[in-house]
Amino acid sequence: MTAEATPSLVEATGGPAAAGPSVRGTKARTRTAYPRYVAGKLGGAAVSLLAVLVTSFFLFRLIPGDPVKYMTGGRQVSAEQLANYRKEFGLDLPMWEQFTDYCGKALTGDLGTSYQFRAPVIDKITEALPNTLLLTGTAFVLYTALGIFIGTRSAWRNGGKSDRINTGLALTLYSIPSFWLGLLLIIVFSVGMGPIPGLFPTGGMESGGEEGFAYVLDVAHHLVLPVVTLVAVEYGQTLLVTRSALLDEMGSDYLTTARAKGLRDDLVRRRHAVPNALLPTVTLIFINLGRTVAGVILVETVFSWPGLGGLFYQALSVPDLPLVQGLFFVFAAAVIVMNTLADLIYPLLDPRVGR
């Protein structure tokens, strides 16, 4: 057979010559698949944000109570004065007009004016946000690291004594209401019980009057119990998700091959099993990261922490409709944005996603 006949024979039998266009077509589809995937996720996030905007307006108008009467402080006022209050905050307008005005302003970043504070809602949110991020951000780092570390160890020693203890403890703590655990910690470690003295403040963020490094230590002292409460309740979820994902990976052929090559179990776990098992954990991490902006309403309320969660509880009691609506929108938007980011990162971790 001549050399000239070889290419045509290979092409006719479906060899490399025939495979070339197919490979190029696959690469072209891969290049266009990710932009379509991104556009779809961003479009879904935009629709979700719009739905939250609409829901936040109508949902909280079902709360019983008259904000105008709250603004009068219980004083006897004339009908004319009540009418002036309603006109000042636009409560005298028809519902549809209030809704269109709210949506129009919200799209420009104006979330309205708080009834009780007589200040822009966005200013109150900006003021309380750093306090929430300090509390929930610290807890997030701790319970995420703790959950992943113990989750991988438990999965690798599946069925062992340490695995049973860790899993049982995680399930128990995860099922405990955070506010109940917070109250229990206050009783034991703040008020004191029996031989245990009161070691920590009962609430607040600072004692007052401290400056410099003493102020930092004072804030850290107030931070201990609320952070312990959040870590104790939240780390179990990360542990269980990480453990379950890693157990699914442990029977894979590539791990058997890695062991057959002589790699130690520790290296097999760290370099091969854990990275491939982290996809579900990545989703959970981003959702929890969104929740750090929302804070934990009950925990902040129990410990009188001056963050967004405590502000939301305070606004609900009025009801301060602009502040409640603005906080609800910020809470939901943070979770939606972080969940969308997780979806966009997925294809970078696993190229099969988004094709």
CSV table of C-alpha atoms in Angstrom, one decimal:
chain,number,residue,atom,x,y,z
A,1,MET,CA,0.0,0.0,0.0
A,2,THR,CA,1.4,3.4,-0.9
A,3,ALA,CA,1.8,6.3,1.5
A,4,GLU,CA,-0.6,8.4,-0.6
A,5,ALA,CA,-3.4,5.9,0.0
A,6,THR,CA,-3.0,5.9,3.7
A,7,PRO,CA,-4.8,9.2,4.6
A,8,SER,CA,-7.8,8.3,2.5
A,9,LEU,CA,-8.0,4.9,4.1
A,10,VAL,CA,-7.8,6.3,7.6
A,11,GLU,CA,-10.4,8.9,6.8
A,12,ALA,CA,-12.7,6.2,5.3
A,13,THR,CA,-12.4,4.0,8.4
A,14,GLY,CA,-13.3,6.9,10.8
A,15,GLY,CA,-9.8,7.3,12.1
A,16,PRO,CA,-8.0,10.5,13.2
A,17,ALA,CA,-8.7,12.3,9.9
A,18,ALA,CA,-12.5,11.8,10.5
A,19,ALA,CA,-12.2,12.7,14.2
A,20,GLY,CA,-10.7,16.1,13.7
A,21,PRO,CA,-13.9,18.1,12.9
A,22,SER,CA,-15.7,16.3,15.8
A,23,VAL,CA,-13.1,17.4,18.3
A,24,ARG,CA,-13.2,21.0,16.9
A,25,GLY,CA,-17.0,21.0,17.2
A,26,THR,CA,-16.8,19.8,20.8
A,27,LYS,CA,-14.4,22.6,21.7
A,28,ALA,CA,-16.6,25.2,20.0
A,29,ARG,CA,-19.7,24.0,21.9
A,30,THR,CA,-17.7,24.2,25.1
A,31,ARG,CA,-16.7,27.8,24.4
A,32,THR,CA,-20.3,28.8,23.8
A,33,ALA,CA,-21.8,26.7,26.6
A,34,TYR,CA,-20.3,28.6,29.5
A,35,PRO,CA,-21.5,32.1,28.4
A,36,ARG,CA,-25.0,30.7,27.9
A,37,TYR,CA,-24.8,29.1,31.4
A,38,VAL,CA,-23.7,32.4,32.9
A,39,ALA,CA,-26.4,34.3,31.2
A,40,GLY,CA,-29.1,31.9,32.4
A,41,LYS,CA,-27.9,32.1,36.0
A,42,LEU,CA,-27.7,35.9,36.0
A,43,GLY,CA,-31.1,36.1,34.4
A,44,GLY,CA,-32.5,33.8,37.1
A,45,ALA,CA,-30.9,35.9,39.8
A,46,ALA,CA,-32.4,39.1,38.4
A,47,VAL,CA,-35.9,37.5,38.3
A,48,SER,CA,-35.4,36.3,41.9
A,49,LEU,CA,-34.4,39.8,43.1
A,50,LEU,CA,-37.5,41.3,41.4
A,51,ALA,CA,-39.7,38.7,43.1
A,52,VAL,CA,-38.1,39.5,46.5
A,53,LEU,CA,-38.7,43.3,45.8
A,54,VAL,CA,-42.4,42.7,45.2
A,55,THR,CA,-42.8,40.2,48.1
A,56,SER,CA,-41.1,42.5,50.6
A,57,PHE,CA,-43.7,45.2,49.8
A,58,PHE,CA,-46.9,43.2,50.2
A,59,LEU,CA,-45.8,40.7,52.8
A,60,PHE,CA,-45.1,43.1,55.7
A,61,ARG,CA,-48.3,45.0,55.1
A,62,LEU,CA,-50.1,42.0,56.6
A,63,ILE,CA,-48.4,42.7,60.0
A,64,PRO,CA,-51.0,44.0,62.5
A,65,GLY,CA,-50.4,47.5,64.0
A,66,ASP,CA,-50.5,51.1,62.9
A,67,PRO,CA,-47.1,52.7,62.4
A,68,VAL,CA,-48.6,56.2,62.6
A,69,LYS,CA,-49.9,55.5,66.2
A,70,TYR,CA,-46.4,54.4,67.1
A,71,MET,CA,-44.9,57.6,65.8
A,72,THR,CA,-47.2,59.6,68.1
A,73,GLY,CA,-45.8,57.8,71.1
A,74,GLY,CA,-49.2,57.0,72.5
A,75,ARG,CA,-50.2,60.7,72.9
A,76,GLN,CA,-53.6,61.9,72.2
A,77,VAL,CA,-53.5,63.6,68.8
A,78,SER,CA,-56.1,65.1,66.5
A,79,ALA,CA,-57.3,63.5,63.3
A,80,GLU,CA,-55.6,66.3,61.4
A,81,GLN,CA,-52.2,65.5,62.9
A,82,LEU,CA,-52.6,61.8,62.1
A,83,ALA,CA,-53.5,62.7,58.5
A,84,ASN,CA,-50.3,64.9,58.3
A,85,TYR,CA,-48.2,61.9,59.5
A,86,ARG,CA,-49.8,59.7,56.9
A,87,LYS,CA,-49.2,62.2,54.2
A,88,GLU,CA,-45.5,62.8,55.3
A,89,PHE,CA,-44.7,59.1,54.8
A,90,GLY,CA,-47.0,58.5,51.8
A,91,LEU,CA,-49.4,56.3,53.7
A,92,ASP,CA,-52.4,58.2,52.4
A,93,LEU,CA,-51.7,57.1,48.8
A,94,PRO,CA,-53.5,54.2,47.2
A,95,MET,CA,-51.7,50.9,47.5
A,96,TRP,CA,-50.7,50.6,43.9
A,97,GLU,CA,-49.2,54.1,44.0
A,98,GLN,CA,-47.2,53.2,47.1
A,99,PHE,CA,-46.0,50.1,45.4
A,100,THR,CA,-44.8,51.8,42.2
A,101,ASP,CA,-43.1,54.6,44.2
A,102,TYR,CA,-41.4,51.9,46.4
A,103,CYS,CA,-40.1,49.9,43.4
A,104,GLY,CA,-39.0,53.0,41.5
A,105,LYS,CA,-36.9,54.3,44.4
A,106,ALA,CA,-35.6,50.8,45.3
A,107,LEU,CA,-34.1,50.4,41.8
A,108,THR,CA,-32.1,53.6,42.4
A,109,GLY,CA,-30.9,52.5,45.8
A,110,ASP,CA,-33.4,54.5,47.9
A,111,LEU,CA,-35.1,52.1,50.3
A,112,GLY,CA,-37.2,54.8,52.0
A,113,THR,CA,-37.1,56.6,55.3
A,114,SER,CA,-37.5,54.8,58.7
A,115,TYR,CA,-40.6,55.7,60.6
A,116,GLN,CA,-39.0,55.3,64.1
A,117,PHE,CA,-35.5,56.7,63.4
A,118,ARG,CA,-36.6,59.4,60.8
A,119,ALA,CA,-33.4,58.5,58.9
A,120,PRO,CA,-32.8,56.9,55.5
A,121,VAL,CA,-33.1,53.1,55.7
A,122,ILE,CA,-29.9,52.6,53.7
A,123,ASP,CA,-28.0,54.7,56.4
A,124,LYS,CA,-29.4,52.5,59.2
A,125,ILE,CA,-28.3,49.3,57.3
A,126,THR,CA,-24.9,50.7,56.6
A,127,GLU,CA,-24.5,51.6,60.3
A,128,ALA,CA,-25.4,48.1,61.6
A,129,LEU,CA,-23.8,46.0,58.9
A,130,PRO,CA,-20.2,46.0,60.3
A,131,ASN,CA,-21.4,44.7,63.6
A,132,THR,CA,-23.3,41.9,62.0
A,133,LEU,CA,-20.3,41.0,59.8
A,134,LEU,CA,-18.0,40.9,62.8
A,135,LEU,CA,-20.3,38.5,64.6
A,136,THR,CA,-21.5,36.2,61.8
A,137,GLY,CA,-18.2,36.5,59.8
A,138,THR,CA,-16.2,35.3,62.8
A,139,ALA,CA,-18.6,32.4,63.4
A,140,PHE,CA,-18.7,31.6,59.7
A,141,VAL,CA,-14.9,31.1,59.4
A,142,LEU,CA,-14.9,29.0,62.6
A,143,TYR,CA,-17.8,26.7,61.9
A,144,THR,CA,-16.8,26.2,58.2
A,145,ALA,CA,-13.3,25.2,59.0
A,146,LEU,CA,-14.4,23.0,61.9
A,147,GLY,CA,-17.1,21.3,59.9
A,148,ILE,CA,-14.9,20.5,56.9
A,149,PHE,CA,-12.0,19.3,59.1
A,150,ILE,CA,-14.1,17.0,61.3
A,151,GLY,CA,-16.3,15.9,58.4
A,152,THR,CA,-13.4,14.7,56.3
A,153,ARG,CA,-11.9,12.9,59.4
A,154,SER,CA,-15.3,11.2,60.2
A,155,ALA,CA,-15.8,10.0,56.6
A,156,TRP,CA,-12.3,8.6,56.4
A,157,ARG,CA,-12.9,6.7,59.6
A,158,ASN,CA,-16.5,5.8,58.8
A,159,GLY,CA,-18.1,3.6,61.4
A,160,GLY,CA,-15.4,4.2,64.0
A,161,LYS,CA,-15.9,5.4,67.5
A,162,SER,CA,-14.8,9.0,66.7
A,163,ASP,CA,-17.1,9.1,63.7
A,164,ARG,CA,-20.1,8.0,65.7
A,165,ILE,CA,-19.4,10.5,68.5
A,166,ASN,CA,-18.8,13.4,66.0
A,167,THR,CA,-21.9,12.6,63.9
A,168,GLY,CA,-24.1,12.2,67.0
A,169,LEU,CA,-22.9,15.5,68.5
A,170,ALA,CA,-23.3,17.3,65.3
A,171,LEU,CA,-26.9,16.1,64.8
A,172,THR,CA,-27.7,17.0,68.4
A,173,LEU,CA,-26.4,20.5,68.3
A,174,TYR,CA,-27.8,21.1,64.8
A,175,SER,CA,-31.3,20.3,66.1
A,176,ILE,CA,-31.1,22.7,69.1
A,177,PRO,CA,-32.8,26.1,68.5
A,178,SER,CA,-30.1,28.8,68.5
A,179,PHE,CA,-32.0,31.1,70.8
A,180,TRP,CA,-32.5,28.4,73.4
A,181,LEU,CA,-28.8,27.5,73.4
A,182,GLY,CA,-27.9,31.2,73.7
A,183,LEU,CA,-30.2,31.6,76.7
A,184,LEU,CA,-28.6,28.5,78.3
A,185,LEU,CA,-25.1,29.9,77.8
A,186,ILE,CA,-26.1,33.2,79.3
A,187,ILE,CA,-27.5,31.5,82.4
A,188,VAL,CA,-24.5,29.3,82.9
A,189,PHE,CA,-21.6,31.5,81.8
A,190,SER,CA,-22.9,35.1,82.3
A,191,VAL,CA,-25.2,34.9,85.3
A,192,GLY,CA,-23.3,31.9,86.8
A,193,MET,CA,-24.6,28.6,88.0
A,194,GLY,CA,-23.3,26.7,91.1
A,195,PRO,CA,-19.5,26.6,91.1
A,196,ILE,CA,-19.4,28.3,87.6
A,197,PRO,CA,-19.0,32.1,88.0
A,198,GLY,CA,-20.3,34.6,85.6
A,199,LEU,CA,-17.4,35.0,83.1
A,200,PHE,CA,-19.0,36.8,80.2
A,201,PRO,CA,-21.3,39.8,79.6
A,202,THR,CA,-25.0,39.0,79.3
A,203,GLY,CA,-25.3,41.1,76.1
A,204,GLY,CA,-24.3,44.1,74.1
A,205,MET,CA,-21.2,44.7,72.0
A,206,GLU,CA,-19.1,46.8,74.4
A,207,SER,CA,-19.0,47.9,78.1
A,208,GLY,CA,-18.3,51.5,77.2
A,209,GLY,CA,-15.4,53.8,78.2
A,210,GLU,CA,-12.7,51.6,76.6
A,211,GLU,CA,-10.2,52.8,74.0
A,212,GLY,CA,-7.4,51.3,71.9
A,213,PHE,CA,-6.4,47.7,72.5
A,214,ALA,CA,-8.6,47.6,75.6
A,215,TYR,CA,-11.6,48.3,73.4
A,216,VAL,CA,-10.7,45.4,71.1
A,217,LEU,CA,-10.4,43.1,74.1
A,218,ASP,CA,-13.7,44.3,75.4
A,219,VAL,CA,-15.5,43.6,72.1
A,220,ALA,CA,-13.9,40.2,71.9
A,221,HIS,CA,-15.1,39.4,75.4
A,222,HIS,CA,-18.7,40.3,74.4
A,223,LEU,CA,-18.2,38.3,71.2
A,224,VAL,CA,-17.4,34.9,72.8
A,225,LEU,CA,-20.9,33.6,73.7
A,226,PRO,CA,-22.8,34.6,70.6
A,227,VAL,CA,-20.0,33.2,68.4
A,228,VAL,CA,-20.0,29.9,70.4
A,229,THR,CA,-23.7,29.7,70.0
A,230,LEU,CA,-23.6,30.1,66.2
A,231,VAL,CA,-20.6,27.8,65.8
A,232,ALA,CA,-22.2,25.1,67.9
A,233,VAL,CA,-25.5,25.2,66.0
A,234,GLU,CA,-24.1,25.7,62.5
A,235,TYR,CA,-20.9,23.5,62.2
A,236,GLY,CA,-22.9,20.3,62.2
A,237,GLN,CA,-24.5,21.1,58.8
A,238,THR,CA,-21.1,21.6,57.2
A,239,LEU,CA,-19.8,18.4,58.8
A,240,LEU,CA,-22.7,16.2,57.7
A,241,VAL,CA,-22.6,17.5,54.1
A,242,THR,CA,-18.8,17.1,53.8
A,243,ARG,CA,-18.9,13.7,55.4
A,244,SER,CA,-21.7,12.5,53.0
A,245,ALA,CA,-20.0,13.8,49.9
A,246,LEU,CA,-16.7,12.3,50.8
A,247,LEU,CA,-18.3,8.9,51.6
A,248,ASP,CA,-19.7,8.9,48.0
A,249,GLU,CA,-16.2,9.5,46.6
A,250,MET,CA,-14.4,6.9,48.7
A,251,GLY,CA,-15.3,3.9,46.6
A,252,SER,CA,-14.2,5.5,43.3
A,253,ASP,CA,-11.6,3.8,41.1
A,254,TYR,CA,-9.2,6.7,41.0
A,255,LEU,CA,-8.7,6.4,44.8
A,256,THR,CA,-7.9,2.7,44.5
A,257,THR,CA,-5.4,3.6,41.7
A,258,ALA,CA,-3.8,6.2,43.9
A,259,ARG,CA,-3.4,3.7,46.8
A,260,ALA,CA,-2.0,1.1,44.4
A,261,LYS,CA,0.7,3.6,43.4
A,262,GLY,CA,1.8,3.7,47.0
A,263,LEU,CA,0.4,7.0,48.1
A,264,ARG,CA,-0.2,7.3,51.8
A,265,ASP,CA,-3.9,7.5,53.0
A,266,ASP,CA,-3.4,11.1,54.2
A,267,LEU,CA,-2.2,12.2,50.7
A,268,VAL,CA,-5.0,10.3,49.0
A,269,ARG,CA,-7.5,12.0,51.1
A,270,ARG,CA,-6.0,15.6,50.8
A,271,ARG,CA,-5.0,15.5,47.2
A,272,HIS,CA,-7.7,13.4,45.5
A,273,ALA,CA,-10.7,12.6,47.6
A,274,VAL,CA,-11.4,15.9,49.4
A,275,PRO,CA,-11.1,18.3,46.3
A,276,ASN,CA,-13.6,16.1,44.4
A,277,ALA,CA,-16.0,15.9,47.3
A,278,LEU,CA,-16.2,19.6,47.9
A,279,LEU,CA,-18.8,20.6,45.3
A,280,PRO,CA,-21.8,20.2,47.7
A,281,THR,CA,-19.8,21.9,50.5
A,282,VAL,CA,-19.0,24.8,48.2
A,283,THR,CA,-22.7,25.5,47.7
A,284,LEU,CA,-23.3,25.4,51.4
A,285,ILE,CA,-20.4,27.7,52.1
A,286,PHE,CA,-21.7,30.3,49.6
A,287,ILE,CA,-25.2,30.1,51.0
A,288,ASN,CA,-23.9,30.5,54.6
A,289,LEU,CA,-21.7,33.4,53.3
A,290,GLY,CA,-24.8,35.1,52.1
A,291,ARG,CA,-26.4,34.6,55.5
A,292,THR,CA,-23.5,36.4,57.2
A,293,VAL,CA,-25.0,39.6,55.8
A,294,ALA,CA,-28.4,38.7,57.0
A,295,GLY,CA,-27.1,37.9,60.4
A,296,VAL,CA,-29.0,35.6,62.8
A,297,ILE,CA,-32.0,37.5,64.1
A,298,LEU,CA,-32.7,35.4,67.1
A,299,VAL,CA,-29.1,35.2,68.3
A,300,GLU,CA,-28.5,38.9,67.9
A,301,THR,CA,-31.8,39.6,69.8
A,302,VAL,CA,-30.9,37.2,72.6
A,303,PHE,CA,-27.5,38.8,73.1
A,304,SER,CA,-28.6,42.4,72.3
A,305,TRP,CA,-26.1,42.6,69.6
A,306,PRO,CA,-26.5,45.9,67.6
A,307,GLY,CA,-26.5,44.3,64.1
A,308,LEU,CA,-28.9,43.9,61.3
A,309,GLY,CA,-30.7,41.0,62.9
A,310,GLY,CA,-31.5,43.0,66.1
A,311,LEU,CA,-32.5,46.0,63.9
A,312,PHE,CA,-34.9,43.8,62.0
A,313,TYR,CA,-36.5,42.5,65.2
A,314,GLN,CA,-36.8,46.1,66.4
A,315,ALA,CA,-38.4,47.2,63.2
A,316,LEU,CA,-41.0,44.4,63.2
A,317,SER,CA,-42.3,45.4,66.6
A,318,VAL,CA,-43.5,48.8,65.3
A,319,PRO,CA,-44.0,47.9,62.4
A,320,ASP,CA,-41.5,50.2,60.7
A,321,LEU,CA,-42.4,49.2,57.1
A,322,PRO,CA,-39.6,50.9,55.1
A,323,LEU,CA,-36.9,49.5,57.5
A,324,VAL,CA,-38.5,46.0,57.5
A,325,GLN,CA,-38.8,46.0,53.7
A,326,GLY,CA,-35.3,47.3,53.2
A,327,LEU,CA,-33.7,44.7,55.6
A,328,PHE,CA,-35.7,41.9,54.1
A,329,PHE,CA,-34.6,42.8,50.6
A,330,VAL,CA,-30.9,43.1,51.7
A,331,PHE,CA,-31.1,39.7,53.4
A,332,ALA,CA,-32.6,37.9,50.5
A,333,ALA,CA,-30.3,39.7,47.9
A,334,ALA,CA,-27.2,38.6,49.8
A,335,VAL,CA,-28.3,34.9,49.7
A,336,ILE,CA,-29.3,35.2,46.0
A,337,VAL,CA,-26.0,36.8,45.0
A,338,MET,CA,-23.9,34.3,46.9
A,339,ASN,CA,-25.9,31.4,45.5
A,340,THR,CA,-25.4,32.7,42.0
A,341,LEU,CA,-21.7,33.1,42.5
A,342,ALA,CA,-21.5,29.4,43.7
A,343,ASP,CA,-23.3,28.4,40.4
A,344,LEU,CA,-20.8,30.4,38.4
A,345,ILE,CA,-17.8,28.9,40.1
A,346,TYR,CA,-19.1,25.3,39.7
A,347,PRO,CA,-17.9,24.9,36.1
A,348,LEU,CA,-14.4,26.0,37.1
A,349,LEU,CA,-14.3,23.3,39.8
A,350,ASP,CA,-16.0,20.6,37.6
A,351,PRO,CA,-15.9,21.2,33.8
A,352,ARG,CA,-18.9,18.8,33.4
A,353,VAL,CA,-21.2,21.4,34.9
A,354,GLY,CA,-22.7,24.0,32.5
A,355,ARG,CA,-22.1,22.0,29.3
